[in-house]
Coordinates of C-alpha atoms in Angstrom, one line a residue:
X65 CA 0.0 0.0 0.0
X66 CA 1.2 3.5 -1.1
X67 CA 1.7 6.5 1.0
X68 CA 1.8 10.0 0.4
X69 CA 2.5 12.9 2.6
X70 CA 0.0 16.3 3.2
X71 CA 0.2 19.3 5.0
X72 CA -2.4 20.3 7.7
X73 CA -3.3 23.7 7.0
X74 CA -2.4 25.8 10.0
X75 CA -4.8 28.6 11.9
X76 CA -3.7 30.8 14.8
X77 CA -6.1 30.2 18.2
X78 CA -8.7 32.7 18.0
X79 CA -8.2 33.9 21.4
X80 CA -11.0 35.8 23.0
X81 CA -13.7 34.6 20.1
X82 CA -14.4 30.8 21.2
X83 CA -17.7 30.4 23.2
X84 CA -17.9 28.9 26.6
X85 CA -20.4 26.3 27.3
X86 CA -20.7 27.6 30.8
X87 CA -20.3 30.9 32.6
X88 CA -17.7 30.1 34.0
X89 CA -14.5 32.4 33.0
X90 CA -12.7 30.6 30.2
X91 CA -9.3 29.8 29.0
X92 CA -6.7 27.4 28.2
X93 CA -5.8 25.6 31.1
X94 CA -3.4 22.8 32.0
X95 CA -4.4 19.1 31.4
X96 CA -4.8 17.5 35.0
X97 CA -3.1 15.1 36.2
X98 CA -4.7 12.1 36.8
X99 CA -3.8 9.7 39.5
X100 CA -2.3 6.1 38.3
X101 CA -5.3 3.5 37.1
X102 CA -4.1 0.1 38.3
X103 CA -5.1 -3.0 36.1
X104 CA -6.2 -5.5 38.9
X105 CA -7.0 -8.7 37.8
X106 CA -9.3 -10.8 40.6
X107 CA -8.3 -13.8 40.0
X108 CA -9.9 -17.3 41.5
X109 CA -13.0 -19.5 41.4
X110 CA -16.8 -18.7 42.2
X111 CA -15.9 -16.9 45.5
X112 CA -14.4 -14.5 43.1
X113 CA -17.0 -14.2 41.0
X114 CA -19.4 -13.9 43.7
X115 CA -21.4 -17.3 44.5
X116 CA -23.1 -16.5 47.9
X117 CA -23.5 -12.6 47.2
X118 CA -26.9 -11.6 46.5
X119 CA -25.2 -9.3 43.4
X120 CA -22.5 -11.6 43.0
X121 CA -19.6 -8.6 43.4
X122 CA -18.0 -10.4 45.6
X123 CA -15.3 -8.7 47.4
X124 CA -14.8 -6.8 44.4
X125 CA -17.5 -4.2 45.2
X126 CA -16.3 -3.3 49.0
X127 CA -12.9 -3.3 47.5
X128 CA -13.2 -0.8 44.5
X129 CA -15.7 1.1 47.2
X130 CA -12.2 1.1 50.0
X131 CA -9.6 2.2 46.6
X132 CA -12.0 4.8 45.8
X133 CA -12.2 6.5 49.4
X134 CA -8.4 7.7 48.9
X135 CA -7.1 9.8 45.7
X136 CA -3.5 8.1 45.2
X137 CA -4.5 5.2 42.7
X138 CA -7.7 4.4 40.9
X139 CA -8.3 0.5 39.8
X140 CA -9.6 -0.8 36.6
X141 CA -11.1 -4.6 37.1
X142 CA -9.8 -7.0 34.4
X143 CA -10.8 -10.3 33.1
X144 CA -12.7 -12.4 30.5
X145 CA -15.4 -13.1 33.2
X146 CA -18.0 -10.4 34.0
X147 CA -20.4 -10.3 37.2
X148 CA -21.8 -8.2 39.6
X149 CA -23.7 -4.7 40.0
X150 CA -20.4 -2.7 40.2
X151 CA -19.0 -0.2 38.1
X152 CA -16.0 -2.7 36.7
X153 CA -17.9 -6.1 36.6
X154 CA -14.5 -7.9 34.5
X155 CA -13.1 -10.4 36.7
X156 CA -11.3 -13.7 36.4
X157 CA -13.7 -15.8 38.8
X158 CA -14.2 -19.2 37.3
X159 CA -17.4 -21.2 39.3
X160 CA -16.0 -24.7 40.3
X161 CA -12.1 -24.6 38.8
X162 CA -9.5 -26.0 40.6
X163 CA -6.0 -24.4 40.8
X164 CA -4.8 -26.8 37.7
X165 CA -7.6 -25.4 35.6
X166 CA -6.1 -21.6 36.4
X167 CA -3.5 -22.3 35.7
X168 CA -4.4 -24.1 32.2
X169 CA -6.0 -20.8 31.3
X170 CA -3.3 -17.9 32.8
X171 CA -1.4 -17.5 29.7
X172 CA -4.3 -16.4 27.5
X173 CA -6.2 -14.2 30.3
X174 CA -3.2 -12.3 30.9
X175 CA -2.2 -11.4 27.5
X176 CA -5.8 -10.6 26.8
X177 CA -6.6 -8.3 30.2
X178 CA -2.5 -7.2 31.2
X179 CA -2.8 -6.6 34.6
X180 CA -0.8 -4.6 37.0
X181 CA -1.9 -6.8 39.9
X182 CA -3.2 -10.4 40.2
X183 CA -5.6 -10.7 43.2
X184 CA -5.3 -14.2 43.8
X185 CA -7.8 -16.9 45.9
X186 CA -7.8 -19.9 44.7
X187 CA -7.9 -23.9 46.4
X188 CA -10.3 -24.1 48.5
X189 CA -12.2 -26.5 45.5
X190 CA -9.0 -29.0 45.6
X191 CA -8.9 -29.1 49.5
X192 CA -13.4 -29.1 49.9
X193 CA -13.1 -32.4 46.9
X194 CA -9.8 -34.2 48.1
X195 CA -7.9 -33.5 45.0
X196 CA -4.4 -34.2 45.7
X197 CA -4.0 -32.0 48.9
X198 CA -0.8 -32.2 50.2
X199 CA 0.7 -31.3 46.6
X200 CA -1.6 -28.4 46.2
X201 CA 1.1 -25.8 47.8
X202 CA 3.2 -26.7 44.7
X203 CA 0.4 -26.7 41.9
X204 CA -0.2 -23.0 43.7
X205 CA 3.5 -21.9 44.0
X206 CA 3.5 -23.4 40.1
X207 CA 0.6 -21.0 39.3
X208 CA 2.5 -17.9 40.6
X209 CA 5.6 -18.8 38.7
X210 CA 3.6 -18.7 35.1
X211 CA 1.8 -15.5 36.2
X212 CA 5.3 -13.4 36.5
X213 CA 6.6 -15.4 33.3
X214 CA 4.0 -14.1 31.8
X215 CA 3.8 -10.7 33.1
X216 CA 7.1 -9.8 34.6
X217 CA 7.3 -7.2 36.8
X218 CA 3.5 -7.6 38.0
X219 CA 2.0 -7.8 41.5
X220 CA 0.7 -10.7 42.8
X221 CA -1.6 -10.2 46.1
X222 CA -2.2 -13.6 47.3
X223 CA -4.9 -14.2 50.1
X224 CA -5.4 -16.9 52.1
X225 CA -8.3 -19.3 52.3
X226 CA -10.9 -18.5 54.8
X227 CA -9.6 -20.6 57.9
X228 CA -13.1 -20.9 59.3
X229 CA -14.3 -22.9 56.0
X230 CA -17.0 -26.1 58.0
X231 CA -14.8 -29.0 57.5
X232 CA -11.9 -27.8 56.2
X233 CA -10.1 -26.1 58.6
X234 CA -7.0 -28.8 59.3
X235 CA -6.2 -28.4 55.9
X236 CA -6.7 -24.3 55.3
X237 CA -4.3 -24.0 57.4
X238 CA -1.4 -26.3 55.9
X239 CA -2.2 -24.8 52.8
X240 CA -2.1 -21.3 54.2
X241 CA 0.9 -22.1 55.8
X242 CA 2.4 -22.7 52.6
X243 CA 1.6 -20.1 50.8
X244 CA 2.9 -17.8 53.4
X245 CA 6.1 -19.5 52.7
X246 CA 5.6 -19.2 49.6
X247 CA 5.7 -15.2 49.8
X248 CA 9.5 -15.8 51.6
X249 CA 10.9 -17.5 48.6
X250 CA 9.6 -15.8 45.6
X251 CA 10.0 -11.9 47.5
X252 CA 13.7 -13.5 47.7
X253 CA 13.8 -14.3 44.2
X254 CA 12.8 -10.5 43.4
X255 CA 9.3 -11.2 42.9
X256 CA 6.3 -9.1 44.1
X257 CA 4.5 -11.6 45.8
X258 CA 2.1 -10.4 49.0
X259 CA 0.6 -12.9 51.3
X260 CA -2.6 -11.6 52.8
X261 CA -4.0 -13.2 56.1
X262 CA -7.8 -14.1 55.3
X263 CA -9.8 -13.2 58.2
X264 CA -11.8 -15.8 60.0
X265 CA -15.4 -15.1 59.1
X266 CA -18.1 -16.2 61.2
X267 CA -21.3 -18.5 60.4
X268 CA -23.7 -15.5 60.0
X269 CA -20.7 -14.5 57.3
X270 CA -21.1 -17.5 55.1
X271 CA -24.0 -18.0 52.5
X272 CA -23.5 -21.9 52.4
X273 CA -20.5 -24.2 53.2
X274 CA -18.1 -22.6 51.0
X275 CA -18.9 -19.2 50.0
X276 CA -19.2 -16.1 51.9
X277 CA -22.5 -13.4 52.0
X278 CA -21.7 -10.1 51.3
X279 CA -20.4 -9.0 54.9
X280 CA -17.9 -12.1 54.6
X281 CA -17.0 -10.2 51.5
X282 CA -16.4 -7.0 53.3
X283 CA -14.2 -8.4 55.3
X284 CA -12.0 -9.8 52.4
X285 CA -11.8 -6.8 50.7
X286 CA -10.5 -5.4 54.4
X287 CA -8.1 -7.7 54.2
X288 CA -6.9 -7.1 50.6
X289 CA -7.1 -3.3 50.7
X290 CA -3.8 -2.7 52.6
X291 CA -1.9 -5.4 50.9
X292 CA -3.0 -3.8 47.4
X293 CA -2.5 -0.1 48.4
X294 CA 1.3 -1.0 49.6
X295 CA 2.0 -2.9 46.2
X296 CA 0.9 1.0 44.8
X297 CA 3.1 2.6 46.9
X298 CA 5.7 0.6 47.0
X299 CA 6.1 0.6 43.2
X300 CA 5.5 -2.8 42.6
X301 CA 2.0 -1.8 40.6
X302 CA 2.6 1.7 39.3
X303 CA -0.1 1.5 37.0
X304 CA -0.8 4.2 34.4
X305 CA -2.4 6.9 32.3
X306 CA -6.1 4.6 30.9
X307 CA -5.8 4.7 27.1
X308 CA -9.0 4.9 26.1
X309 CA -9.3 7.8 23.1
X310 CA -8.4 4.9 20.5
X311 CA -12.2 4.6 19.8
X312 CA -14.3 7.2 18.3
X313 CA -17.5 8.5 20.2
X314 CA -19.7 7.2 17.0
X315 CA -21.2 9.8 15.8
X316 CA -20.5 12.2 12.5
X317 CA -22.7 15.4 13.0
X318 CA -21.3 18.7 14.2
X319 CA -20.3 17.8 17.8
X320 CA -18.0 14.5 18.8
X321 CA -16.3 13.7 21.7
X322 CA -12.1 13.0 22.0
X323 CA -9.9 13.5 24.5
X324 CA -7.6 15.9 22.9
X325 CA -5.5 17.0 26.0
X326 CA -5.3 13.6 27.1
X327 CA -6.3 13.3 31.0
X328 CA -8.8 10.6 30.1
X329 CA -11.9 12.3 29.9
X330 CA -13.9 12.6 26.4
X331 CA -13.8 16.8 25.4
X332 CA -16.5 18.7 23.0
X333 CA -15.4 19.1 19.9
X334 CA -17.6 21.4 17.5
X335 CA -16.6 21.0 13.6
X336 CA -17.7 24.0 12.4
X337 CA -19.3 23.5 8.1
X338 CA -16.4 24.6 6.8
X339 CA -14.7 22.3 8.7
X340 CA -13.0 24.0 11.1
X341 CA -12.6 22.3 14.7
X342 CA -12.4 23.8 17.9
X343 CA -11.9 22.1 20.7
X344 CA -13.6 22.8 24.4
X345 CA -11.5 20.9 27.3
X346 CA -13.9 18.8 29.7
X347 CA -13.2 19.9 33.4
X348 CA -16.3 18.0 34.3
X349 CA -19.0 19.7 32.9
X350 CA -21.6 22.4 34.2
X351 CA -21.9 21.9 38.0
X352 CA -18.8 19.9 37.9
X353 CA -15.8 21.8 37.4
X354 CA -16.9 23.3 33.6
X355 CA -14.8 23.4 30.5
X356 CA -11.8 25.1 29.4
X357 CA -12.6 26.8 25.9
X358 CA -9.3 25.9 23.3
X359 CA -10.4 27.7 20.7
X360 CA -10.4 26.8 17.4
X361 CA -7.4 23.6 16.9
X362 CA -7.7 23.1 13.4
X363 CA -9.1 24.6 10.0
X364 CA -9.9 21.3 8.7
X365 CA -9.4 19.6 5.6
X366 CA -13.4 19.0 4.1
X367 CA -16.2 20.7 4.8
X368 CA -17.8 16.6 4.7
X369 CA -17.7 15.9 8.5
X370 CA -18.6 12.7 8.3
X371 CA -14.8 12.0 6.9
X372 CA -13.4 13.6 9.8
X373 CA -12.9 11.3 13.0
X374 CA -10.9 11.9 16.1
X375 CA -8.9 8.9 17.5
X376 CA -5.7 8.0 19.0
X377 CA -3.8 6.7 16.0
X378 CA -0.2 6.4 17.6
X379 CA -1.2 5.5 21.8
X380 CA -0.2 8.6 23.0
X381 CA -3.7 9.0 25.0
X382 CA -4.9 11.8 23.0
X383 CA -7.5 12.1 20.2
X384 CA -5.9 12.7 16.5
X385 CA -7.2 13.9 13.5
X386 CA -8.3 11.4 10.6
X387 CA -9.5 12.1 7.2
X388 CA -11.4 9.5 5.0
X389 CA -10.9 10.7 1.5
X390 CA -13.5 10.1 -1.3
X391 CA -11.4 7.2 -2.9
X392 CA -11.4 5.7 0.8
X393 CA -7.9 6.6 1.7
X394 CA -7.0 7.7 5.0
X395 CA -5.0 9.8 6.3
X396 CA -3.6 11.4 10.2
X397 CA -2.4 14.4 11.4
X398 CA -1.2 13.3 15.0
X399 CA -2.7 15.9 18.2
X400 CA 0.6 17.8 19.5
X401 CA -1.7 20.0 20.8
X402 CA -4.0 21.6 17.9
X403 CA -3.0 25.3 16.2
X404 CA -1.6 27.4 18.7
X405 CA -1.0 24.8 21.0
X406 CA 2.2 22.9 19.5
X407 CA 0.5 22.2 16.4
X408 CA -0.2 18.7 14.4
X409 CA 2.4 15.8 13.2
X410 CA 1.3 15.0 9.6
X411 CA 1.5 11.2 9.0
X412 CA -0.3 11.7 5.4
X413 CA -1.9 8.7 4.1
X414 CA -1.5 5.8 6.6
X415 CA -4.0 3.0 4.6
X416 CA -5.7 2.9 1.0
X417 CA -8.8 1.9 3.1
X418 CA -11.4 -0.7 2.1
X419 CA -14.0 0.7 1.3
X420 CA -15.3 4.9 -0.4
X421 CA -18.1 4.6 1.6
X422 CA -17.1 6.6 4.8
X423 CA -20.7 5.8 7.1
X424 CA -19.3 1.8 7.0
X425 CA -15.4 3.0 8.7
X426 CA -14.9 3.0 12.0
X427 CA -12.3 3.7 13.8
X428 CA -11.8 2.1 17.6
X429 CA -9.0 0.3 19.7
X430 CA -10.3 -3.4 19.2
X431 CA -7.0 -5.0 20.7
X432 CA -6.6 -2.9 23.7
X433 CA -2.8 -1.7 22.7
X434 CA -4.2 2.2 23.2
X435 CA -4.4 2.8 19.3
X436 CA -6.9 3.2 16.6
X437 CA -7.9 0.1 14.3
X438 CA -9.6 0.4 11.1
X439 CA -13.2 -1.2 11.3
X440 CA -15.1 -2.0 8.4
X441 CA -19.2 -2.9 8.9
X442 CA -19.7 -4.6 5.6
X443 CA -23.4 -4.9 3.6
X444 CA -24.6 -7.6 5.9
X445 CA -23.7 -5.8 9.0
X446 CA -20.5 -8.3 9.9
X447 CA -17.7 -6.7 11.0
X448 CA -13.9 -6.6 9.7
X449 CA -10.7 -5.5 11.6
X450 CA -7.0 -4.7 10.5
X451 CA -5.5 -3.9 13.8
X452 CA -2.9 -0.3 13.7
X453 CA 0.5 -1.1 13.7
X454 CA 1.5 1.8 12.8
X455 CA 0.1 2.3 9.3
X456 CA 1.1 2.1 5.6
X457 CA 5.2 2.4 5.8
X458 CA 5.6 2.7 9.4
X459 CA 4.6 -1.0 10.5
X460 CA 1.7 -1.8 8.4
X461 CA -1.7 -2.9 9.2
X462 CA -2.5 -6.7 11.0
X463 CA -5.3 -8.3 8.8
X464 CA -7.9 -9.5 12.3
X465 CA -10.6 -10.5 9.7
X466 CA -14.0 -10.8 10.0
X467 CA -14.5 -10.8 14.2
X468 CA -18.3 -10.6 14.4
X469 CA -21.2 -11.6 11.9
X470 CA -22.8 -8.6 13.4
X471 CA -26.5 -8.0 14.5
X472 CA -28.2 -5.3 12.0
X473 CA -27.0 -4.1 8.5
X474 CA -28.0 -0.2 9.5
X475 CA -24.0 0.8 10.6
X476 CA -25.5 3.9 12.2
X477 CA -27.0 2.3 14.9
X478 CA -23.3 0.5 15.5
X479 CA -21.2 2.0 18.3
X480 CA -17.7 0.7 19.4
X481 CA -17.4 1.8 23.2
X482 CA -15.3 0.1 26.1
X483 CA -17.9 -0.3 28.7
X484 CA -16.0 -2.8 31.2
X485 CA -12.7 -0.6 30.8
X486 CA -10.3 -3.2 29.7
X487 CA -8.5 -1.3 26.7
X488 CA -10.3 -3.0 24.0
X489 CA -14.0 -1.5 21.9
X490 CA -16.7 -3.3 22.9
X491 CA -20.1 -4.3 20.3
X492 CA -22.9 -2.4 21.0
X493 CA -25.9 -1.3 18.8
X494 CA -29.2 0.8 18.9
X495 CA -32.3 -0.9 18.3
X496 CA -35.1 0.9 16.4
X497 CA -36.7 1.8 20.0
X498 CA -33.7 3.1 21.2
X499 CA -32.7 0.7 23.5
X500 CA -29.0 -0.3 23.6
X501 CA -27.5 -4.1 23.6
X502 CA -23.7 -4.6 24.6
X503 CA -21.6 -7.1 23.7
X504 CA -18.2 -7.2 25.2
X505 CA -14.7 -7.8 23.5
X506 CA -13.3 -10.9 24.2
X507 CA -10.9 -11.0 20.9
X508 CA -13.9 -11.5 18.6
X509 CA -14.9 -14.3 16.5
X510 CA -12.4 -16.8 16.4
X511 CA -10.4 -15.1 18.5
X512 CA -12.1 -15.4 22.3
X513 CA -15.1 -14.4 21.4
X514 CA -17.4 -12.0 22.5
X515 CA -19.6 -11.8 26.2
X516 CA -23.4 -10.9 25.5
X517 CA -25.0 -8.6 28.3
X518 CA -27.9 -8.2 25.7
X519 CA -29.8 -4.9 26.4
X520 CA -27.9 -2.7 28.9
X521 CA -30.1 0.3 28.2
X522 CA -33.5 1.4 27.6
X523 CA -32.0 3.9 25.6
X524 CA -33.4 8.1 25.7
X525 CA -34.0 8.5 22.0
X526 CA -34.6 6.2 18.4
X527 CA -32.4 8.8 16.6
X528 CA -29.4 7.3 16.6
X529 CA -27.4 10.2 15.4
X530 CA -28.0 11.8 18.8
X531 CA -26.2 8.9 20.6
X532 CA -22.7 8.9 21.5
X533 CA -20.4 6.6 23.3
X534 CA -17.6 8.4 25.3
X535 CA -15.8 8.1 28.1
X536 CA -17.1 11.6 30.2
X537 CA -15.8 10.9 33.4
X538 CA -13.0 9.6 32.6
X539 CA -13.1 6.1 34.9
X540 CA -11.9 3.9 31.9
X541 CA -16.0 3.2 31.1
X542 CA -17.8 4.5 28.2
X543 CA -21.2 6.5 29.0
X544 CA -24.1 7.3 27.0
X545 CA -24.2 10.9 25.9
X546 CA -27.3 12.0 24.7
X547 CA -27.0 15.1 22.3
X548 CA -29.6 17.3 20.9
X549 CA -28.8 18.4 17.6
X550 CA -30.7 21.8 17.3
X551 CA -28.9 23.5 20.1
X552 CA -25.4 21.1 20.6
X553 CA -26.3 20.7 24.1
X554 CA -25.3 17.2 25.7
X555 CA -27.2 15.2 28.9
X556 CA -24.7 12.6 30.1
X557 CA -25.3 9.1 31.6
X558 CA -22.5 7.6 33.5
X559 CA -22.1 3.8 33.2
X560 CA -21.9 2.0 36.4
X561 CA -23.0 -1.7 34.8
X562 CA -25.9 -0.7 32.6
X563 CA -29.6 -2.1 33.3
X564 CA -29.6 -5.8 34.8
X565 CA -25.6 -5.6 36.0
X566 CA -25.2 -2.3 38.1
X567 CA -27.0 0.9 37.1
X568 CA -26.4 4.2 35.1
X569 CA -25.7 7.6 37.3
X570 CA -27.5 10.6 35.7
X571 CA -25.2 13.2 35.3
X572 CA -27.5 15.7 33.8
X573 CA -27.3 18.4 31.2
X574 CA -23.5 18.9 31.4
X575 CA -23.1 22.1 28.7
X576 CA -25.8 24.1 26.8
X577 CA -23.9 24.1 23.8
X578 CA -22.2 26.5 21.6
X579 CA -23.7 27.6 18.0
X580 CA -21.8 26.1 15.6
X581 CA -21.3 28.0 12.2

């Protein structure tokens, strides 16, 4: 594939002219910074998923609700497995497996989810069914060794089975034993391994013979808190910025949502019908903190918007320019900070593209690696991938193939968003009522599959060209922003699990909206 080069036509910031969406005073201001979002992975059987909880969060739920109490580290849930009402349902619980059966299965779950920090509790099903016992120290101690082959440098937080289990307590406690031995050797091998004491939970804290009610979870996630928070601090999960602008909001009217500035959190962009684009920083919102007006960032290069998109083509965490030309070309202009600003980085034509018709192209991070694939929804509504490895003459394009047979042939209704905030574009469409179905990114066809939570919203609205998908908080989760396209103003609902798995917080109107010329 060919590759030519452009030049983005440069415009000065038109200080003092850009409209703010609130009163409040406007101005450029400084991206903040955000505090370090740490991949946890819970790792374990149906305790972790959350057999004997009512919601089945398990101790995930008190645990995010303990992180989220202090400001010095925010955690993003990870896994192929998905339960519970909380905001980050992704988990790696697996109902009934044993450690061997983990440990089968470790290799692909952490390439797929890349955690920061394994949250491990696992053999109590080998001890409660007599599998093998006194070997199952080393079948655990083998477990730990394949997680930090696989992902060196990760934590491992390791807590102990509930020594109050009926029946089993004899045996917990060997098997505890051990694994607190097991701490000793691998921290001596230069390992991060944690051993956390479980605490001994009391009848009214168990749901049956095995699994603990949700004040037995409480008390887990007491007991993991500390253990996790001094991984944080003491460097052994450092975590990082989320890099989630890979995926385009969805929409291609006048207003679109990117995070240009990069601190995670989706910001208004107005593409004026010349095809201007200014750019107005999301400090929260009205009520929440406001915006910060940019000005215009670019004069454009069509006055077609919908061949302009804004994703993160090269994983720096902001939102770049793309340009779908007639003959289905496209090409970048990299975000160094818009006109004014430290300008744009012209890649010029990065793929000949599949198709000229632009409404079937979308661009969102399928693979989770923090940059912009090239999506194509054919005729019948299946979908197409070549995953961004850096674009015609820098790396090329991975050919993904077809990853989903799809579920309507309309593409407007289709919207790539990463709900459960593990890096990679989840399904999710609009029915002709509105209401919205999710289907979560496993690899995709053939390659893991995909996790149905069927409808996750009754939706506002059956114009889909109101709808967008963008991250507005800035928690790692996609929300529903509902725009009105006669005034530009936007109401924004925050995901927390969608209907049936959690809820969605009503933010509200967050901006009026500007006029756009």
């Amino acid at each position: 594939m060919r590759r030519t080069r452009a030049v983005l036509p440069g415009a000065a910031l038109a200080v003092g002219t850009a409209l703010l969406l609130t009163s409040l005073p406007g101005g450029v201001a400084v991206a903040e910074t955000a505090v370090p979002q740490v991949r946890v992975m819970p790792l374990g059987d149906s305790i972790t998923w959350g057999v004997g909880s009512p919601s089945a969060s398990s101790y995930r739920a008190p645990l995010a609700a303990l992180v989220g109490q202090q400001s010095s580290y925010a955690v993003q849930f990870v896994g192929s497995q998905n339960s519970g009402t909380l905001t980050d349902q992704s988990n790696e619980g697996h109902s009934g497996y044993v450690i061997s059966q983990i440990r089968d299965g470790i290799d692909d779950w952490l390439a797929a989810a890349r955690p920061d920090v394994v949250v491990l509790h696992i053999g109590i099903n080998d001890l409660d069914r007599g599998i093998d016992v006194p070997n199952a120290p080393a079948r655990l101690a083998d477990l730990v060794d394949r997680i930090h082959t696989d992902r060196p440098g990760a934590a491992v937080v390791m807590l102990g089975l509930i020594p109050t289990t009926p029946g089993l307590g004899t045996q917990v406690a060997a098997y505890n034993a051990a694994a607190e031995r097991l701490q000793e050797s691998e921290q001596a091998a230069g390992r991060h391994v944690r051993y956390v004491d479980p605490p001994a939970l009391t009848p009214a804290e168990f749901a049956d013979g095995l699994h603990p009610n949700d004040a037995g979870y409480r008390r887990m996630a007491q007991a993991v808190f500390p253990a996790l928070t001094r991984a944080v601090q003491d460097g052994w999960a450092p975590g990082g910025r989320q890099l989630d602008a890979g995926t385009e909001s969805g929409t291609t009217g006048r207003v679109r949502w990117g995070d240009v500035d990069g601190d995670g959190r989706a910001d208004y962009l107005a593409v004026a019908s010349n095809g201007a684009v200014s750019a107005y920083l999301n400090r929260g919102g009205d009520g929440r903190g406001g915006w910060s007006a940019l000005g215009q960032i670019a004069t454009g290069l069509t006055t077609d918007a919908t061949r302009v998109r804004f994703a993160d083509f090269d994983g720096d965490g902001r939102a770049d320019y793309l340009l779908l030309g007639t003959d289905g070309t496209v090409s970048v202009w990299l975000n160094r900070g818009g006109d004014g600003h430290g300008g744009w980085s012209p890649l010029g034509q990065v793929a000949t593209g599949q198709t000229t018709d632009a409404s079937r192209v979308r661009f969102a991070d399928v693979d989770g690696d923090g940059r912009t694939d090239y999506v194509l929804i054919g005729a019948s509504g299946a979908v197409s991938v070549w995953l961004n490895r850096g674009g015609d003459g820098r790396g090329g394009w991975s050919a993904l193939g077809q990853i989903a047979t799809g579920l309507t042939t309309d593409a407007s209704r289709v919207r790539f968003a990463d709900l459960d905030g593990d890096g990679r574009a989840d399904y999710t469409w609009l029915a002709a009522n509105g209401a919205v179905s999710a289907y979560l990114n496993r690899g995709g066809d053939g390659h893991g599959g995909w996790l149905g939570r069927d409808q996750v919203a009754t939706g506002l609205t059956d114009d889909a060209s109101r709808v967008s998908m963008a991250d507005f908080t800035g928690d790692g989760n996609a929300d529903y922003v509902l725009g009105d396209n006669a005034t530009n103003a936007a109401t924004v609902y925050a995901w927390q699990g969608g209907d049936g798995h959690g809820a969605w917080n009503g933010l509200g109107p967050v901006t009026g909206g500007v006029p756009i010329g």
